[in-house]
Amino acid sequence: MAGRWRRLATLWRHAHLALTVLVLLVWSLSGRDLAGVMFLPVWVLATQLIVAGSLEAARLRRRAWLDQYLRDDSPWYGWLRGGAMMVVRHQLVGALLALVLLVKLRLLAPPLWPVVLAGVPGLVVAQELLRRRLARHVITEHLPAVTRRLVVVPTAGLLALILVVATLWLPQPWLVGLGWEEAILRHFPGDTGGAVLGFFERLVAIAEISQHWTMQNAEERFGLATPVAMLGWSLLLLTQSTFAWAYVRLLIGAEALRRGGRRHQHAALHIHHEEGPK
């Protein structure tokens, strides 16, 4: 019974991650009309989750720099801590990453969904392992934020590598001997979203078909097998890395919001107990 309660408690602690991925899954697999209507709200939600994690990491870096060189009572401390300009910059980058994430999810091959879903328990396990190793070295107050910052690169890198291998393992359309226009017409996805979402889906679909067409026809038609193949590999790695980075950033943002809200609640309760009843 105790083991069952512990497992349930562990699942509840990470329910926010499951809920976040469930929203993305339902939206990504929904029909064209519903996906088009819900695109802007989901885009805003994904952007804010990505921004939450990236702002936490940026402020952690900025605070470490300020604490090293400036006094707490210096007016420069407040000016350089990071204000509207930092928020705007991260909002722009977060919106771009969220757009890439959502469009790639809509065009994701069904066999790749288990890989994406497995990123959630993978991230949880990676955080736990890294937190245990950092516990002896990092101040307890900053341990969760430092763990979230350091876990992004290895988790996103591993996910991107798995996605690249899985993408190459899946059957690809045979485009050798076809003209570029013919390849686009034959393999262009017909079921795309509404006006805004459909535009980005078509843009990404054309880019992916063009990439495969160039790589497959490089030797036969252009005599540039090695350079074009390397270019294709680089573009494939870049797109999958951007997708994996945005996905992990989104999960880290959900984790930062959940843990940050709980930390502020505990701090408020602690202050209330210290002050006592009035």
mmCIF file of C-alpha atoms in Angstrom:
data_model
loop_
_atom_site.group_PDB
_atom_site.id
_atom_site.type_symbol
_atom_site.label_atom_id
_atom_site.label_comp_id
_atom_site.label_asym_id
_atom_site.label_seq_id
_atom_site.Cartn_x
_atom_site.Cartn_y
_atom_site.Cartn_z
ATOM 1 C CA MET A 1 0.000 0.000 0.000
ATOM 2 C CA ALA A 2 2.813 2.408 0.879
ATOM 3 C CA GLY A 3 4.526 1.710 -2.437
ATOM 4 C CA ARG A 4 1.317 2.417 -4.327
ATOM 5 C CA TRP A 5 0.857 5.749 -2.541
ATOM 6 C CA ARG A 6 4.442 6.708 -3.325
ATOM 7 C CA ARG A 7 3.899 5.962 -7.009
ATOM 8 C CA LEU A 8 0.679 7.965 -7.019
ATOM 9 C CA ALA A 9 2.440 10.852 -5.275
ATOM 10 C CA THR A 10 5.212 10.758 -7.897
ATOM 11 C CA LEU A 11 2.659 10.814 -10.717
ATOM 12 C CA TRP A 12 0.821 13.718 -9.097
ATOM 13 C CA ARG A 13 4.034 15.721 -8.725
ATOM 14 C CA HIS A 14 4.503 15.548 -12.491
ATOM 15 C CA ALA A 15 0.848 15.781 -13.527
ATOM 16 C CA HIS A 16 1.472 19.239 -14.993
ATOM 17 C CA LEU A 17 3.905 17.743 -17.523
ATOM 18 C CA ALA A 18 1.402 15.061 -18.513
ATOM 19 C CA LEU A 19 -1.327 17.683 -18.882
ATOM 20 C CA THR A 20 0.916 19.888 -21.052
ATOM 21 C CA VAL A 21 1.788 17.026 -23.391
ATOM 22 C CA LEU A 22 -1.845 15.877 -23.483
ATOM 23 C CA VAL A 23 -2.951 19.316 -24.696
ATOM 24 C CA LEU A 24 -0.306 19.241 -27.436
ATOM 25 C CA LEU A 25 -1.238 15.692 -28.409
ATOM 26 C CA VAL A 26 -4.976 16.403 -28.649
ATOM 27 C CA TRP A 27 -4.412 19.586 -30.628
ATOM 28 C CA SER A 28 -1.844 18.030 -32.968
ATOM 29 C CA LEU A 29 -4.084 15.059 -33.827
ATOM 30 C CA SER A 30 -7.309 17.077 -34.115
ATOM 31 C CA GLY A 31 -9.008 17.892 -37.377
ATOM 32 C CA ARG A 32 -8.098 20.738 -39.665
ATOM 33 C CA ASP A 33 -10.891 23.100 -38.600
ATOM 34 C CA LEU A 34 -10.457 22.608 -34.843
ATOM 35 C CA ALA A 35 -6.674 22.866 -35.080
ATOM 36 C CA GLY A 36 -6.984 26.102 -37.037
ATOM 37 C CA VAL A 37 -9.384 27.647 -34.517
ATOM 38 C CA MET A 38 -7.273 26.615 -31.517
ATOM 39 C CA PHE A 39 -3.925 27.461 -33.108
ATOM 40 C CA LEU A 40 -3.500 30.948 -31.662
ATOM 41 C CA PRO A 41 -4.463 29.995 -28.057
ATOM 42 C CA VAL A 42 -2.186 26.947 -28.163
ATOM 43 C CA TRP A 43 0.590 29.051 -29.684
ATOM 44 C CA VAL A 44 0.270 31.627 -26.894
ATOM 45 C CA LEU A 45 0.264 28.882 -24.254
ATOM 46 C CA ALA A 46 3.324 27.155 -25.709
ATOM 47 C CA THR A 47 5.141 30.487 -26.021
ATOM 48 C CA GLN A 48 4.547 31.406 -22.389
ATOM 49 C CA LEU A 49 5.718 27.997 -21.163
ATOM 50 C CA ILE A 50 8.924 28.262 -23.188
ATOM 51 C CA VAL A 51 9.468 31.841 -21.993
ATOM 52 C CA ALA A 52 8.972 30.819 -18.357
ATOM 53 C CA GLY A 53 11.864 28.363 -18.527
ATOM 54 C CA SER A 54 14.166 30.567 -20.581
ATOM 55 C CA LEU A 55 13.573 33.618 -18.364
ATOM 56 C CA GLU A 56 14.357 31.593 -15.262
ATOM 57 C CA ALA A 57 17.669 30.478 -16.771
ATOM 58 C CA ALA A 58 18.501 33.996 -17.993
ATOM 59 C CA ARG A 59 17.771 35.590 -14.634
ATOM 60 C CA LEU A 60 19.801 32.916 -12.881
ATOM 61 C CA ARG A 61 22.809 33.742 -15.055
ATOM 62 C CA ARG A 62 22.288 37.486 -14.628
ATOM 63 C CA ARG A 63 21.917 37.214 -10.852
ATOM 64 C CA ALA A 64 25.117 35.169 -10.579
ATOM 65 C CA TRP A 65 26.978 37.859 -12.503
ATOM 66 C CA LEU A 66 25.488 40.731 -10.489
ATOM 67 C CA ASP A 67 26.145 39.054 -7.128
ATOM 68 C CA GLN A 68 29.764 38.630 -8.093
ATOM 69 C CA TYR A 69 30.470 42.249 -8.986
ATOM 70 C CA LEU A 70 27.812 44.582 -7.538
ATOM 71 C CA ARG A 71 26.597 45.533 -4.096
ATOM 72 C CA ASP A 72 22.990 44.796 -3.231
ATOM 73 C CA ASP A 73 22.280 48.477 -2.488
ATOM 74 C CA SER A 74 23.695 49.664 -5.827
ATOM 75 C CA PRO A 75 21.084 51.172 -8.200
ATOM 76 C CA TRP A 76 22.862 49.342 -11.017
ATOM 77 C CA TYR A 77 21.683 46.081 -9.492
ATOM 78 C CA GLY A 78 18.065 46.892 -10.289
ATOM 79 C CA TRP A 79 18.848 48.348 -13.703
ATOM 80 C CA LEU A 80 20.895 45.344 -14.853
ATOM 81 C CA ARG A 81 18.770 42.637 -13.246
ATOM 82 C CA GLY A 82 16.715 42.261 -16.416
ATOM 83 C CA GLY A 83 13.535 44.112 -17.194
ATOM 84 C CA ALA A 84 11.254 44.756 -20.135
ATOM 85 C CA MET A 85 13.936 44.328 -22.799
ATOM 86 C CA MET A 86 14.865 40.872 -21.525
ATOM 87 C CA VAL A 87 11.202 39.836 -21.413
ATOM 88 C CA VAL A 88 10.537 41.111 -24.948
ATOM 89 C CA ARG A 89 13.590 39.324 -26.334
ATOM 90 C CA HIS A 90 12.615 36.032 -24.745
ATOM 91 C CA GLN A 91 9.002 36.472 -25.876
ATOM 92 C CA LEU A 92 10.132 36.808 -29.502
ATOM 93 C CA VAL A 93 12.441 33.798 -29.331
ATOM 94 C CA GLY A 94 9.811 31.803 -27.446
ATOM 95 C CA ALA A 95 7.143 32.594 -30.057
ATOM 96 C CA LEU A 96 9.455 31.407 -32.844
ATOM 97 C CA LEU A 97 10.355 28.192 -31.017
ATOM 98 C CA ALA A 98 6.689 27.538 -30.185
ATOM 99 C CA LEU A 99 5.757 28.007 -33.841
ATOM 100 C CA VAL A 100 8.388 25.498 -34.957
ATOM 101 C CA LEU A 101 7.269 23.065 -32.271
ATOM 102 C CA LEU A 102 3.561 23.231 -33.140
ATOM 103 C CA VAL A 103 4.001 22.977 -36.898
ATOM 104 C CA LYS A 104 6.414 20.053 -36.565
ATOM 105 C CA LEU A 105 3.983 18.292 -34.229
ATOM 106 C CA ARG A 106 1.197 18.621 -36.815
ATOM 107 C CA LEU A 107 3.444 17.073 -39.476
ATOM 108 C CA LEU A 108 5.026 14.486 -37.176
ATOM 109 C CA ALA A 109 4.891 10.900 -38.419
ATOM 110 C CA PRO A 110 2.769 8.666 -36.132
ATOM 111 C CA PRO A 111 5.688 6.294 -35.349
ATOM 112 C CA LEU A 112 7.616 9.245 -33.886
ATOM 113 C CA TRP A 113 4.965 10.110 -31.309
ATOM 114 C CA PRO A 114 6.167 7.456 -28.818
ATOM 115 C CA VAL A 115 9.615 9.067 -28.968
ATOM 116 C CA VAL A 116 8.131 12.489 -28.201
ATOM 117 C CA LEU A 117 5.953 11.150 -25.387
ATOM 118 C CA ALA A 118 8.906 9.263 -23.904
ATOM 119 C CA GLY A 119 10.642 12.620 -23.498
ATOM 120 C CA VAL A 120 8.486 13.358 -20.441
ATOM 121 C CA PRO A 121 9.637 10.432 -18.233
ATOM 122 C CA GLY A 122 13.113 10.848 -19.687
ATOM 123 C CA LEU A 123 13.216 14.460 -18.533
ATOM 124 C CA VAL A 124 11.887 13.534 -15.082
ATOM 125 C CA VAL A 125 14.524 10.820 -14.620
ATOM 126 C CA ALA A 126 17.304 13.098 -15.896
ATOM 127 C CA GLN A 127 16.269 15.834 -13.451
ATOM 128 C CA GLU A 128 16.232 13.442 -10.508
ATOM 129 C CA LEU A 129 19.652 12.012 -11.339
ATOM 130 C CA LEU A 130 21.182 15.435 -11.903
ATOM 131 C CA ARG A 131 19.592 16.882 -8.760
ATOM 132 C CA ARG A 132 21.114 14.151 -6.635
ATOM 133 C CA ARG A 133 24.569 14.791 -8.044
ATOM 134 C CA LEU A 134 24.266 18.558 -7.617
ATOM 135 C CA ALA A 135 22.804 18.444 -4.103
ATOM 136 C CA ARG A 136 26.268 18.322 -2.515
ATOM 137 C CA HIS A 137 27.522 21.325 -4.478
ATOM 138 C CA VAL A 138 24.647 23.762 -5.058
ATOM 139 C CA ILE A 139 22.864 25.938 -2.498
ATOM 140 C CA THR A 140 19.539 24.318 -1.648
ATOM 141 C CA GLU A 141 17.562 27.435 -2.551
ATOM 142 C CA HIS A 142 18.928 27.431 -6.098
ATOM 143 C CA LEU A 143 19.131 23.667 -6.650
ATOM 144 C CA PRO A 144 15.845 23.247 -8.618
ATOM 145 C CA ALA A 145 16.570 26.182 -10.955
ATOM 146 C CA VAL A 146 20.171 25.103 -11.560
ATOM 147 C CA THR A 147 19.009 21.546 -12.248
ATOM 148 C CA ARG A 148 16.428 22.746 -14.749
ATOM 149 C CA ARG A 149 19.001 24.881 -16.506
ATOM 150 C CA LEU A 150 21.633 22.149 -16.809
ATOM 151 C CA VAL A 151 19.280 19.361 -17.851
ATOM 152 C CA VAL A 152 18.098 21.093 -21.035
ATOM 153 C CA VAL A 153 21.143 20.551 -23.266
ATOM 154 C CA PRO A 154 21.732 16.810 -22.671
ATOM 155 C CA THR A 155 18.013 15.971 -22.790
ATOM 156 C CA ALA A 156 17.354 17.987 -25.950
ATOM 157 C CA GLY A 157 20.521 16.632 -27.573
ATOM 158 C CA LEU A 158 19.585 13.015 -26.873
ATOM 159 C CA LEU A 159 16.023 13.573 -28.079
ATOM 160 C CA ALA A 160 17.260 15.229 -31.283
ATOM 161 C CA LEU A 161 19.651 12.334 -31.971
ATOM 162 C CA ILE A 162 16.882 9.770 -31.457
ATOM 163 C CA LEU A 163 14.553 11.726 -33.740
ATOM 164 C CA VAL A 164 17.183 11.916 -36.481
ATOM 165 C CA VAL A 165 17.844 8.159 -36.319
ATOM 166 C CA ALA A 166 14.111 7.385 -36.216
ATOM 167 C CA THR A 167 13.424 9.718 -39.154
ATOM 168 C CA LEU A 168 16.084 8.021 -41.275
ATOM 169 C CA TRP A 169 14.753 4.610 -40.251
ATOM 170 C CA LEU A 170 11.240 5.433 -41.451
ATOM 171 C CA PRO A 171 10.455 4.937 -45.168
ATOM 172 C CA GLN A 172 10.975 8.100 -47.183
ATOM 173 C CA PRO A 173 9.263 9.111 -50.442
ATOM 174 C CA TRP A 174 11.239 8.070 -53.529
ATOM 175 C CA LEU A 175 11.960 11.278 -55.433
ATOM 176 C CA VAL A 176 14.803 10.227 -57.721
ATOM 177 C CA GLY A 177 14.160 11.258 -61.324
ATOM 178 C CA LEU A 178 11.291 13.592 -60.470
ATOM 179 C CA GLY A 179 11.349 17.306 -61.098
ATOM 180 C CA TRP A 180 11.080 19.563 -58.079
ATOM 181 C CA GLU A 181 7.573 20.738 -58.991
ATOM 182 C CA GLU A 182 6.429 17.157 -59.642
ATOM 183 C CA ALA A 183 7.851 15.997 -56.296
ATOM 184 C CA ILE A 184 5.994 18.780 -54.498
ATOM 185 C CA LEU A 185 2.695 18.016 -56.240
ATOM 186 C CA ARG A 186 2.926 14.265 -55.592
ATOM 187 C CA HIS A 187 3.901 14.347 -51.923
ATOM 188 C CA PHE A 188 2.406 17.596 -50.684
ATOM 189 C CA PRO A 189 0.091 16.913 -47.703
ATOM 190 C CA GLY A 190 -3.501 17.702 -48.562
ATOM 191 C CA ASP A 191 -4.922 18.068 -45.036
ATOM 192 C CA THR A 192 -3.509 21.303 -43.627
ATOM 193 C CA GLY A 193 -4.871 23.718 -41.070
ATOM 194 C CA GLY A 194 -6.594 27.074 -41.435
ATOM 195 C CA ALA A 195 -5.240 30.290 -42.876
ATOM 196 C CA VAL A 196 -2.355 30.986 -40.480
ATOM 197 C CA LEU A 197 -1.588 27.402 -39.452
ATOM 198 C CA GLY A 198 -2.034 26.091 -42.987
ATOM 199 C CA PHE A 199 0.473 28.616 -44.350
ATOM 200 C CA PHE A 200 3.200 27.475 -41.955
ATOM 201 C CA GLU A 201 2.359 23.790 -42.468
ATOM 202 C CA ARG A 202 2.659 24.157 -46.237
ATOM 203 C CA LEU A 203 5.909 26.075 -45.849
ATOM 204 C CA VAL A 204 7.481 23.389 -43.658
ATOM 205 C CA ALA A 205 6.148 20.574 -45.864
ATOM 206 C CA ILE A 206 7.669 22.145 -48.972
ATOM 207 C CA ALA A 207 10.994 22.597 -47.153
ATOM 208 C CA GLU A 208 11.051 18.928 -46.061
ATOM 209 C CA ILE A 209 10.147 17.602 -49.517
ATOM 210 C CA SER A 210 12.758 19.874 -51.105
ATOM 211 C CA GLN A 211 15.366 18.600 -48.672
ATOM 212 C CA HIS A 212 14.678 14.943 -49.507
ATOM 213 C CA TRP A 213 14.485 15.720 -53.236
ATOM 214 C CA THR A 214 17.849 17.499 -53.211
ATOM 215 C CA MET A 215 19.594 14.740 -51.241
ATOM 216 C CA GLN A 216 18.221 11.911 -53.390
ATOM 217 C CA ASN A 217 18.908 13.627 -56.725
ATOM 218 C CA ALA A 218 22.287 15.095 -55.798
ATOM 219 C CA GLU A 219 24.456 12.404 -57.407
ATOM 220 C CA GLU A 220 22.294 11.472 -60.372
ATOM 221 C CA ARG A 221 21.367 14.936 -61.617
ATOM 222 C CA PHE A 222 23.821 17.426 -60.081
ATOM 223 C CA GLY A 223 27.039 15.501 -59.491
ATOM 224 C CA LEU A 224 27.334 17.026 -56.012
ATOM 225 C CA ALA A 225 26.667 13.956 -53.909
ATOM 226 C CA THR A 226 28.912 14.639 -50.916
ATOM 227 C CA PRO A 227 28.362 18.405 -50.450
ATOM 228 C CA VAL A 228 24.607 18.210 -50.930
ATOM 229 C CA ALA A 229 24.308 15.121 -48.736
ATOM 230 C CA MET A 230 26.213 16.919 -45.987
ATOM 231 C CA LEU A 231 23.948 19.922 -46.413
ATOM 232 C CA GLY A 232 20.902 17.702 -46.164
ATOM 233 C CA TRP A 233 22.236 16.002 -43.040
ATOM 234 C CA SER A 234 22.974 19.387 -41.484
ATOM 235 C CA LEU A 235 19.481 20.685 -42.243
ATOM 236 C CA LEU A 236 17.916 17.503 -40.875
ATOM 237 C CA LEU A 237 19.952 17.754 -37.686
ATOM 238 C CA LEU A 238 19.178 21.475 -37.380
ATOM 239 C CA THR A 239 15.417 21.051 -37.755
ATOM 240 C CA GLN A 240 15.220 18.104 -35.370
ATOM 241 C CA SER A 241 17.470 19.871 -32.850
ATOM 242 C CA THR A 242 15.308 23.002 -32.979
ATOM 243 C CA PHE A 243 12.188 20.893 -32.475
ATOM 244 C CA ALA A 244 13.751 18.953 -29.572
ATOM 245 C CA TRP A 245 15.073 22.164 -27.988
ATOM 246 C CA ALA A 246 11.645 23.817 -28.155
ATOM 247 C CA TYR A 247 9.925 20.716 -26.764
ATOM 248 C CA VAL A 248 12.290 20.334 -23.813
ATOM 249 C CA ARG A 249 12.147 24.080 -23.164
ATOM 250 C CA LEU A 250 8.373 23.885 -23.031
ATOM 251 C CA LEU A 251 8.478 21.043 -20.487
ATOM 252 C CA ILE A 252 11.080 22.893 -18.421
ATOM 253 C CA GLY A 253 8.866 25.985 -18.475
ATOM 254 C CA ALA A 254 5.898 23.997 -17.171
ATOM 255 C CA GLU A 255 8.151 22.588 -14.452
ATOM 256 C CA ALA A 256 9.456 26.056 -13.542
ATOM 257 C CA LEU A 257 5.946 27.507 -13.268
ATOM 258 C CA ARG A 258 4.713 24.638 -11.094
ATOM 259 C CA ARG A 259 7.743 24.571 -8.784
ATOM 260 C CA GLY A 260 8.056 28.365 -8.716
ATOM 261 C CA GLY A 261 4.423 28.817 -7.703
ATOM 262 C CA ARG A 262 4.775 26.215 -4.973
ATOM 263 C CA ARG A 263 7.968 27.867 -3.710
ATOM 264 C CA HIS A 264 6.302 31.280 -3.467
ATOM 265 C CA GLN A 265 3.349 29.718 -1.645
ATOM 266 C CA HIS A 266 5.633 28.067 0.895
ATOM 267 C CA ALA A 267 7.524 31.327 1.375
ATOM 268 C CA ALA A 268 4.282 33.202 2.043
ATOM 269 C CA LEU A 269 3.161 30.591 4.566
ATOM 270 C CA HIS A 270 6.555 30.748 6.264
ATOM 271 C CA ILE A 271 6.316 34.536 6.610
ATOM 272 C CA HIS A 272 2.770 34.243 7.939
ATOM 273 C CA HIS A 273 3.851 31.750 10.633
ATOM 274 C CA GLU A 274 6.783 33.949 11.645
ATOM 275 C CA GLU A 275 4.545 36.993 12.029
ATOM 276 C CA GLY A 276 1.945 35.043 13.984
ATOM 277 C CA PRO A 277 -1.714 35.896 14.390
ATOM 278 C CA LYS A 278 -2.609 39.526 14.699
#
